[in-house]
């Protein structure tokens, strides 16, 4: 599709270059703050100039909109009219203009991949990039065919009705270095737990649950990709994006050739898929008075597992009965207990089930580190009901004065008078006060991947060194 110019971004002397203290910003005119932008997007003003109509944008059309007062940018296959946003962009107008009339995905990812542009630029959406016609004709002659863009529904082999508004589909687009496969599930409760992505050599496979079926994308890729890939879900529209990294920065003419059952819906009971998921074992309790039940061998592993009702794996676990079997691997991980040597301040940042690695850390720290002066846990959840082991944590903090616990809720009820919001510089700088100026400190962080990534960035901004941070990643 589109090629991103190989210029460096931000420009070498740009104000947006990362300096040791983080990204610097361009001063904005009065009335051009983020809040002002949100107000403008909610004002009902026609920000695209298309009166709410969404259009298919060809490459030729995109290229024409390359001026400040008429600037369209494509990000991940969607085209936005960013002219109204120019004066609100903290990085300045010139930075935005670098992607004017072209595909800015790669430039955007280099600078602020974590920004939720879909919501920020919702009102500026012009439409999607037009997709080149599919080459595939007869789907059953799999090996001889190539894939290039979205397949018409009628060419799909499936076990459910082929037509119909809710049939999933996919397409792909590329930049110089990335290939993105977008799956449109057409259902809204998709989450990361309902997707399995696997690729070995050139064989790429993605499975996602659609009601009682698995939707399968199974492709022999036309070019080599790197091992690392990322998956993101836009829950509000049921879109999954799998971003692969090209081994070589060449333009792909087609995505690949279809492998067995590609682009089909298969009843889940017929798939026989093996699912492997990492979980961090916890202890039976945070409190020492907890006694393990007496059973032969006296050997236990405790897990704290959140059941995602629409997930692929956890509902199966939930259905297990006493006497059923699951296979468990030997332990994996890279946390070294030596990090605790002579430790004085321990800070724990956990979100949701990201609390699980903190359980054993708390147990160990409070009983086995004589040098320890203070342990502080900041625990992020949506609502009070989501706080795992709240009363045990409160009891433990009451018993052991070295422990402080703070709960932060992102969706509290109005009566909640504790802390609110998401992980942020303000919350962290207040929370992460060392006991003494030069005390030996460790910060452990675990939660949803974007939470952990953002937390680690903020910790670096607050001058915590690499050795002082341990992030748990699933
Ligand atoms: P959750 O309930 O969805 O989220 C917990 C809190 O984190 C909520 O307040 C949520 O805010 C916030 N949050 C979510 N995404 C965020 C983001 N991008 N930036 C800032 N805050 C964000 O969490 P969960 O379902 O329990 O999931 C926990 C995650 O931890 C899972 O992904 C699991 O794989 C991971 N985990 C990893 C390990 C490990 O690596 N060892 C162990 C255990 C768990 P909102 O209300 O706005 O969503």
Coordinates of C-alpha atoms and ligand atoms in Angstrom, one line a residue:
X1 CA 0.0 0.0 0.0
X2 CA 1.7 3.2 1.1
X3 CA 5.3 3.7 1.7
X4 CA 6.4 5.9 4.5
X5 CA 9.2 8.3 3.6
X6 CA 12.4 7.1 5.1
X7 CA 13.2 10.5 6.7
X8 CA 14.0 10.5 10.3
X9 CA 11.1 11.5 12.5
X10 CA 11.0 13.6 14.5
X11 CA 13.6 15.7 12.5
X12 CA 17.0 15.9 14.1
X13 CA 16.5 19.4 15.5
X14 CA 12.8 19.0 16.1
X15 CA 11.4 20.0 19.5
X16 CA 9.9 16.6 19.6
X17 CA 13.2 14.8 19.8
X18 CA 13.7 12.8 23.0
X19 CA 16.0 14.6 25.3
X20 CA 17.3 13.1 28.5
X21 CA 14.3 14.6 30.4
X22 CA 11.7 13.1 28.0
X23 CA 9.9 14.6 25.0
X24 CA 9.7 18.3 24.9
X25 CA 6.5 20.0 23.7
X26 CA 5.7 23.0 21.6
X27 CA 4.0 25.8 23.5
X28 CA 0.3 25.9 22.5
X29 CA -1.7 29.0 21.9
X30 CA -4.3 29.9 24.5
X31 CA -7.5 27.9 24.1
X32 CA -5.7 25.0 22.5
X33 CA -5.3 22.6 25.4
X34 CA -6.3 19.0 25.3
X35 CA -9.5 20.0 27.2
X36 CA -10.2 22.6 24.5
X37 CA -9.8 19.9 21.8
X38 CA -12.1 17.5 23.6
X39 CA -14.7 20.4 23.9
X40 CA -14.4 21.1 20.1
X41 CA -14.8 17.4 19.2
X42 CA -18.0 17.3 21.3
X43 CA -19.3 20.5 19.9
X44 CA -20.9 18.8 16.9
X45 CA -18.8 20.8 14.5
X46 CA -18.1 19.1 11.2
X47 CA -14.4 18.5 11.5
X48 CA -13.8 16.5 8.4
X49 CA -15.7 18.7 6.0
X50 CA -17.7 15.6 4.9
X51 CA -20.8 16.2 7.0
X52 CA -20.4 12.9 8.8
X53 CA -20.0 10.8 5.6
X54 CA -17.2 8.2 5.6
X55 CA -15.5 7.6 2.3
X56 CA -13.0 5.2 0.8
X57 CA -9.8 7.0 0.1
X58 CA -7.5 6.0 -2.7
X59 CA -3.7 6.7 -2.5
X60 CA -4.1 9.3 -5.2
X61 CA -6.8 11.1 -3.2
X62 CA -4.8 11.0 0.0
X63 CA -1.7 12.5 -1.6
X64 CA -3.8 15.6 -2.7
X65 CA -4.5 16.5 1.0
X66 CA -1.0 17.6 2.0
X67 CA -1.4 21.2 3.1
X68 CA -1.9 22.7 6.6
X69 CA -5.4 23.7 6.0
X70 CA -6.2 20.5 4.1
X71 CA -4.2 17.8 5.7
X72 CA -5.2 14.1 5.6
X73 CA -3.1 11.4 7.3
X74 CA -3.5 7.6 7.2
X75 CA -2.9 5.7 10.4
X76 CA -3.4 1.9 10.3
X77 CA -5.6 2.0 7.2
X78 CA -7.8 4.8 8.5
X79 CA -7.6 8.3 7.1
X80 CA -8.0 11.4 9.3
X81 CA -8.4 15.1 8.4
X82 CA -6.0 16.5 11.0
X83 CA -6.2 20.2 9.9
X84 CA -8.6 21.1 12.7
X85 CA -6.2 19.4 15.2
X86 CA -3.0 21.2 14.1
X87 CA -3.0 23.9 16.7
X88 CA -3.8 21.5 19.4
X89 CA -1.0 19.0 18.7
X90 CA 1.5 19.2 21.6
X91 CA 4.4 18.3 19.3
X92 CA 3.6 21.2 16.9
X93 CA 2.2 21.6 13.4
X94 CA 5.4 20.8 11.6
X95 CA 5.6 17.3 13.1
X96 CA 2.1 16.6 11.9
X97 CA 2.9 17.9 8.5
X98 CA 5.6 15.3 8.1
X99 CA 2.9 12.8 7.4
X100 CA 0.6 15.1 5.4
X101 CA -1.0 13.3 2.5
X102 CA 0.6 10.0 3.3
X103 CA 0.7 6.9 5.6
X104 CA 1.9 8.2 9.0
X105 CA 1.6 4.9 10.9
X106 CA 5.3 4.3 11.3
X107 CA 6.0 7.9 12.2
X108 CA 3.2 7.9 14.7
X109 CA 4.4 4.6 16.3
X110 CA 7.9 6.0 16.7
X111 CA 6.7 9.0 18.6
X112 CA 3.6 8.0 20.6
X113 CA 2.3 4.6 19.9
X114 CA 0.5 4.5 23.2
X115 CA -1.7 7.5 22.4
X116 CA -5.3 6.5 21.8
X117 CA -5.6 8.4 18.5
X118 CA -8.7 6.5 17.6
X119 CA -10.7 8.2 20.3
X120 CA -8.8 11.5 20.1
X121 CA -9.3 11.9 16.3
X122 CA -12.7 10.1 16.2
X123 CA -14.4 13.2 14.8
X124 CA -11.7 13.7 12.2
X125 CA -12.2 10.3 10.6
X126 CA -12.6 10.7 6.8
X127 CA -12.8 6.9 6.0
X128 CA -10.7 3.9 5.1
X129 CA -8.0 3.5 2.6
X130 CA -9.4 1.7 -0.5
X131 CA -8.2 -1.9 -0.7
X132 CA -6.7 -3.3 -3.8
X133 CA -8.9 -6.1 -5.3
X134 CA -8.3 -9.6 -4.1
X135 CA -6.4 -11.9 -6.4
X136 CA -8.0 -15.1 -5.0
X137 CA -10.6 -16.7 -7.2
X138 CA -11.2 -20.2 -6.2
X139 CA -10.5 -20.6 -2.6
X140 CA -10.0 -24.4 -2.7
X141 CA -7.0 -24.2 -4.9
X142 CA -5.2 -23.0 -1.9
X143 CA -1.5 -23.4 -2.6
X144 CA -1.6 -21.8 -6.0
X145 CA -3.2 -18.6 -4.9
X146 CA -2.0 -15.4 -3.3
X147 CA -3.8 -13.2 -0.8
X148 CA -3.9 -9.5 -1.4
X149 CA -6.5 -7.6 0.6
X150 CA -9.9 -8.4 1.9
X151 CA -11.6 -11.5 0.6
X152 CA -15.2 -11.2 -0.6
X153 CA -17.5 -13.2 1.7
X154 CA -18.6 -15.5 -1.1
X155 CA -15.1 -17.0 -1.5
X156 CA -15.0 -18.1 2.1
X157 CA -15.2 -21.7 3.2
X158 CA -17.1 -22.0 6.4
X159 CA -19.3 -24.1 8.5
X160 CA -21.7 -21.2 9.3
X161 CA -23.8 -19.1 7.0
X162 CA -21.5 -17.4 4.6
X163 CA -23.5 -14.3 4.1
X164 CA -24.9 -12.1 6.8
X165 CA -23.9 -8.9 8.5
X166 CA -21.9 -10.5 11.3
X167 CA -19.5 -12.6 9.3
X168 CA -15.9 -11.8 10.2
X169 CA -13.4 -10.5 7.7
X170 CA -9.8 -9.4 7.5
X171 CA -7.5 -7.3 5.5
X172 CA -3.9 -6.1 5.7
X173 CA -1.8 -3.1 5.1
X174 CA 1.9 -2.2 5.3
X175 CA 4.5 0.4 5.9
X176 CA 8.2 0.1 5.1
X177 CA 8.9 -2.0 8.2
X178 CA 5.5 -3.3 9.4
X179 CA 2.7 -5.5 8.2
X180 CA -0.6 -5.1 10.0
X181 CA -3.3 -7.8 9.7
X182 CA -6.7 -6.4 10.8
X183 CA -9.5 -8.8 11.7
X184 CA -13.0 -7.3 11.8
X185 CA -14.8 -9.7 14.1
X186 CA -18.0 -7.6 14.1
X187 CA -18.7 -8.4 17.7
X188 CA -18.0 -6.0 20.5
X189 CA -16.9 -8.2 23.5
X190 CA -13.6 -9.3 22.0
X191 CA -10.6 -9.0 24.3
X192 CA -7.0 -10.1 24.2
X193 CA -7.8 -13.3 26.0
X194 CA -10.0 -14.5 23.0
X195 CA -7.1 -14.4 20.5
X196 CA -4.3 -16.8 19.8
X197 CA -1.5 -15.8 17.4
X198 CA 1.2 -18.1 16.4
X199 CA 3.8 -17.9 13.7
X200 CA 6.7 -20.2 12.9
X201 CA 8.9 -19.6 9.9
X202 CA 6.6 -18.3 7.2
X203 CA 3.4 -19.9 8.6
X204 CA 1.1 -17.4 10.3
X205 CA -2.0 -18.4 12.3
X206 CA -4.5 -16.3 14.3
X207 CA -7.6 -17.7 16.0
X208 CA -10.3 -15.8 17.6
X209 CA -13.5 -16.8 19.2
X210 CA -16.7 -15.7 17.4
X211 CA -19.6 -17.0 19.5
X212 CA -19.3 -20.8 19.4
X213 CA -16.8 -20.9 16.6
X214 CA -13.2 -20.1 16.0
X215 CA -12.4 -17.7 13.2
X216 CA -9.1 -18.7 11.7
X217 CA -6.6 -16.8 9.6
X218 CA -3.9 -19.2 8.4
X219 CA -1.4 -17.9 5.9
X220 CA 2.0 -18.8 4.4
X221 CA 3.5 -15.3 4.5
X222 CA 5.0 -14.1 1.2
X223 CA 8.1 -12.7 3.0
X224 CA 10.0 -13.3 6.2
X225 CA 9.0 -11.5 9.4
X226 CA 10.7 -11.2 12.8
X227 CA 9.7 -13.2 15.8
X228 CA 8.2 -10.3 17.8
X229 CA 4.8 -9.2 17.0
X230 CA 2.1 -7.2 18.8
X231 CA -1.6 -7.6 19.1
X232 CA -4.1 -4.9 20.0
X233 CA -7.9 -4.9 20.2
X234 CA -10.2 -2.0 19.6
X235 CA -13.0 -3.4 21.8
X236 CA -15.6 -0.8 20.8
X237 CA -15.6 -2.0 17.2
X238 CA -14.4 -5.5 17.6
X239 CA -11.3 -5.0 15.5
X240 CA -8.1 -6.9 16.2
X241 CA -4.8 -5.7 14.8
X242 CA -1.8 -8.0 14.6
X243 CA 1.4 -6.0 13.8
X244 CA 4.3 -8.1 12.3
X245 CA 7.8 -6.7 11.8
X246 CA 9.3 -7.2 8.3
X247 CA 12.8 -8.8 8.2
X248 CA 13.6 -6.6 5.2
X249 CA 12.2 -3.2 4.4
X250 CA 10.7 -4.1 1.1
X251 CA 7.2 -3.6 -0.2
X252 CA 5.1 -6.7 -0.3
X253 CA 2.9 -7.3 -3.4
X254 CA 0.7 -9.7 -1.6
X255 CA 0.3 -11.1 2.0
X256 CA 0.8 -14.7 1.3
X257 CA -1.0 -17.9 0.3
X258 CA -3.9 -19.5 2.2
X259 CA -3.1 -22.5 4.3
X260 CA -5.6 -25.1 5.7
X261 CA -8.9 -23.7 6.9
X262 CA -7.8 -20.1 6.3
X263 CA -10.5 -17.5 6.6
X264 CA -13.1 -20.0 8.0
X265 CA -15.3 -20.4 11.0
X266 CA -14.9 -23.7 12.7
X267 CA -17.1 -25.0 15.6
X268 CA -15.0 -24.7 18.7
X269 CA -15.6 -28.3 19.7
X270 CA -13.9 -29.5 16.5
X271 CA -10.7 -27.6 16.8
X272 CA -8.8 -29.6 19.5
X273 CA -6.5 -26.6 20.0
X274 CA -3.9 -26.8 22.7
X275 CA -3.8 -23.6 24.8
X276 CA -0.9 -22.6 26.9
X277 CA -1.1 -19.6 29.3
X278 CA 1.4 -18.4 31.9
X279 CA 0.2 -17.8 35.4
X280 CA 2.1 -16.7 38.4
X281 CA 1.6 -18.9 41.4
X282 CA 0.5 -17.1 44.6
X283 CA 0.6 -18.3 48.2
X284 CA -2.6 -19.5 49.9
X285 CA -2.9 -16.3 51.8
X286 CA -1.1 -13.1 52.7
X287 CA -1.6 -13.7 56.4
X288 CA 0.6 -16.0 58.4
X289 CA -2.3 -17.5 60.4
X290 CA -3.7 -19.1 57.2
X291 CA -3.3 -22.9 57.4
X292 CA -3.1 -25.1 54.3
X293 CA -5.7 -27.9 54.3
X294 CA -4.1 -31.2 55.2
X295 CA -4.0 -33.5 52.1
X296 CA -1.7 -36.3 51.2
X297 CA 1.8 -35.2 50.2
X298 CA 1.1 -31.7 51.4
X299 CA 2.0 -30.2 48.1
X300 CA 0.1 -27.3 46.6
X301 CA 0.4 -24.7 44.0
X302 CA -2.1 -21.8 44.3
X303 CA -3.3 -19.7 41.4
X304 CA -5.5 -16.7 41.3
X305 CA -7.2 -16.8 38.0
X306 CA -9.7 -14.2 36.6
X307 CA -12.4 -15.8 34.5
X308 CA -13.1 -13.8 31.3
X309 CA -16.6 -15.0 30.3
X310 CA -15.9 -14.5 26.6
X311 CA -12.3 -15.7 26.7
X312 CA -10.8 -18.7 25.0
X313 CA -9.1 -20.3 28.0
X314 CA -10.4 -19.3 31.3
X315 CA -14.1 -20.5 30.8
X316 CA -12.6 -23.9 30.0
X317 CA -10.6 -23.8 33.3
X318 CA -13.8 -22.7 35.1
X319 CA -15.6 -25.7 33.9
X320 CA -13.0 -28.2 35.3
X321 CA -14.2 -30.5 38.0
X322 CA -12.3 -32.0 40.9
X323 CA -10.5 -35.1 39.4
X324 CA -10.0 -33.4 35.9
X325 CA -6.4 -32.8 34.8
X326 CA -4.5 -29.9 33.4
X327 CA -0.8 -30.0 32.4
X328 CA 1.5 -27.6 34.2
X329 CA 4.9 -26.7 32.9
X330 CA 8.0 -26.3 35.1
X331 CA 8.5 -22.7 36.3
X332 CA 9.7 -20.0 34.0
X333 CA 10.7 -16.4 34.8
X334 CA 13.5 -14.0 35.4
X335 CA 13.0 -12.5 38.8
X336 CA 16.1 -12.9 41.0
X337 CA 15.8 -12.9 44.7
X338 CA 19.2 -11.2 44.8
X339 CA 17.4 -8.0 43.9
X340 CA 16.2 -7.9 47.5
X341 CA 19.7 -7.9 49.0
X342 CA 20.0 -5.0 51.4
X343 CA 16.8 -3.5 50.0
X344 CA 15.3 -0.7 52.0
X345 CA 12.4 0.6 50.0
X346 CA 10.1 -1.6 48.0
X347 CA 7.4 -0.1 45.8
X348 CA 4.8 -2.4 44.1
X349 CA 2.6 -1.1 41.3
X350 CA -0.1 -3.6 40.3
X351 CA -3.2 -3.4 38.1
X352 CA -5.9 -6.1 38.2
X353 CA -4.6 -9.6 38.2
X354 CA -1.1 -8.0 37.9
X355 CA -1.3 -8.3 41.7
X356 CA -0.5 -12.0 41.5
X357 CA 3.3 -11.7 41.4
X358 CA 3.2 -9.2 44.3
X359 CA 1.7 -11.8 46.6
X360 CA 4.9 -13.9 47.1
X361 CA 7.0 -10.7 46.9
X362 CA 5.0 -9.3 49.8
X363 CA 5.3 -12.5 51.8
X364 CA 9.0 -12.8 51.2
X365 CA 9.8 -9.1 51.7
X366 CA 8.1 -8.7 55.0
X367 CA 9.5 -11.9 56.5
X368 CA 13.0 -12.4 55.0
X369 CA 14.6 -9.0 54.3
X370 CA 16.0 -7.6 57.5
X371 CA 17.2 -4.3 55.9
X372 CA 13.6 -3.5 54.6
X373 CA 12.2 -0.2 56.0
X374 CA 9.1 0.4 53.9
X375 CA 6.9 -1.5 51.4
X376 CA 4.3 0.5 49.5
X377 CA 1.7 -1.1 47.2
X378 CA -0.3 1.0 44.7
X379 CA -3.1 -1.2 43.4
X380 CA -5.1 -0.1 40.3
X381 CA -8.5 -1.6 39.6
X382 CA -11.7 -0.6 37.9
X383 CA -14.1 -0.8 40.9
X384 CA -13.9 -1.7 44.6
X385 CA -15.4 -5.2 43.8
X386 CA -12.4 -5.9 41.6
X387 CA -9.8 -5.4 44.4
X388 CA -8.3 -8.9 45.0
X389 CA -7.7 -9.8 48.7
X390 CA -8.6 -6.3 49.8
X391 CA -9.4 -7.2 53.4
X392 CA -6.2 -9.4 53.7
X393 CA -4.2 -6.4 52.4
X394 CA -5.8 -4.1 54.9
X395 CA -5.3 -6.5 57.8
X396 CA -1.6 -7.0 56.8
X397 CA -1.0 -3.3 56.6
X398 CA -2.6 -2.8 60.0
X399 CA -0.4 -5.6 61.5
X400 CA 2.9 -4.6 59.9
X401 CA 3.5 -0.8 60.0
X402 CA 6.2 -1.1 57.3
X403 CA 3.4 -1.8 54.7
X404 CA 1.3 1.0 53.1
X405 CA -1.5 0.1 50.6
X406 CA -3.2 2.5 48.3
X407 CA -6.1 1.6 46.0
X408 CA -6.7 3.6 42.9
X409 CA -9.9 3.0 41.0
X410 CA -10.5 3.9 37.3
X411 CA -14.3 3.5 37.5
X412 CA -15.4 4.1 41.1
X413 CA -18.9 4.8 42.3
X414 CA -19.4 8.4 43.3
X415 CA -19.1 7.6 47.1
X416 CA -15.5 6.4 46.7
X417 CA -13.2 8.8 48.4
X418 CA -9.9 7.1 47.7
X419 CA -7.6 7.8 44.7
X420 CA -9.0 7.7 41.2
X421 CA -7.7 7.5 37.6
X422 CA -5.0 5.7 35.8
X423 CA -1.2 5.4 36.3
X424 CA 0.1 8.9 35.9
X425 CA 3.1 11.1 36.7
X426 CA 1.2 12.9 39.4
X427 CA 0.2 9.7 41.2
X428 CA 3.6 8.1 40.9
X429 CA 5.7 11.1 42.0
X430 CA 3.7 11.4 45.1
X431 CA 3.7 7.7 45.8
X432 CA 7.4 6.9 45.1
X433 CA 9.0 8.9 47.9
X434 CA 12.2 7.1 49.1
X435 CA 12.6 6.6 52.8
X436 CA 16.0 8.2 52.7
X437 CA 17.7 10.1 49.9
X438 CA 20.0 7.3 49.0
X439 CA 18.1 4.3 50.2
X440 CA 18.4 1.1 48.1
X441 CA 15.1 0.8 46.2
X442 CA 13.2 -1.6 44.0
X443 CA 10.0 -0.9 42.0
X444 CA 8.1 -3.9 40.8
X445 CA 5.3 -3.4 38.2
X446 CA 2.7 -5.8 36.7
X447 CA -0.6 -5.4 34.9
X448 CA -2.1 -5.1 31.4
X449 CA 0.8 -4.7 29.0
X450 CA 0.1 -1.0 28.1
X451 CA -0.2 -0.2 31.8
X452 CA 3.2 -1.8 32.5
X453 CA 4.9 -0.2 29.5
X454 CA 3.5 3.2 30.5
X455 CA 4.6 2.7 34.1
X456 CA 8.1 1.8 33.1
X457 CA 8.4 4.9 31.0
X458 CA 7.1 7.1 33.8
X459 CA 9.6 5.5 36.2
X460 CA 12.4 6.3 33.9
X461 CA 11.1 9.9 33.7
X462 CA 11.2 10.0 37.5
X463 CA 14.9 9.0 37.3
X464 CA 14.6 5.4 38.5
X465 CA 17.4 3.4 36.9
X466 CA 17.0 0.1 35.0
X467 CA 18.3 -1.9 38.0
X468 CA 15.7 -0.3 40.3
X469 CA 12.8 -1.5 38.1
X470 CA 11.4 -5.0 37.6
X471 CA 8.5 -5.3 35.2
X472 CA 6.6 -8.6 34.9
X473 CA 5.4 -9.3 31.4
X474 CA 3.2 -12.2 30.5
Ligands
LIG1 P1 -8.2 -4.9 34.3 O1 -9.2 -5.2 35.4 O2 -8.7 -4.8 32.9 O3 -7.4 -3.5 34.6 C1 -6.9 -3.2 35.9 C2 -6.7 -1.7 36.0 O4 -5.7 -1.3 35.0 C3 -7.9 -0.9 35.7 O5 -7.9 0.2 36.5 C4 -7.7 -0.5 34.2 O6 -8.3 0.7 33.9 C5 -6.2 -0.3 34.3 N1 -5.7 -0.3 32.9 C6 -6.0 -1.1 31.9 N2 -5.3 -0.8 30.8 C7 -4.6 0.3 31.1 C8 -3.7 1.1 30.3 N3 -3.5 0.9 29.0 N4 -3.2 2.2 30.9 C9 -3.4 2.5 32.2 N5 -4.2 1.7 33.0 C10 -4.8 0.7 32.4 O7 -7.0 -5.9 34.4 P2 -7.0 -7.5 34.3 O8 -8.1 -7.9 33.4 O9 -7.0 -8.0 35.7 O10 -5.7 -7.8 33.5 C11 -4.5 -7.8 34.2 C12 -3.3 -8.1 33.2 O11 -2.1 -8.4 34.0 C13 -3.5 -9.2 32.2 O12 -3.2 -8.7 31.0 C14 -2.5 -10.2 32.6 O13 -2.0 -11.0 31.5 C15 -1.4 -9.4 33.3 N6 -0.7 -10.2 34.3 C16 0.6 -10.4 34.0 C17 1.4 -11.2 34.9 C18 2.8 -11.5 34.6 O14 3.3 -11.0 33.7 N7 3.5 -12.2 35.4 C19 0.8 -11.7 36.0 C20 -0.6 -11.5 36.3 C21 -1.3 -10.7 35.4 P3 -9.7 0.7 33.0 O15 -10.8 0.6 33.9 O16 -9.6 2.0 32.3 O17 -9.6 -0.5 32.1

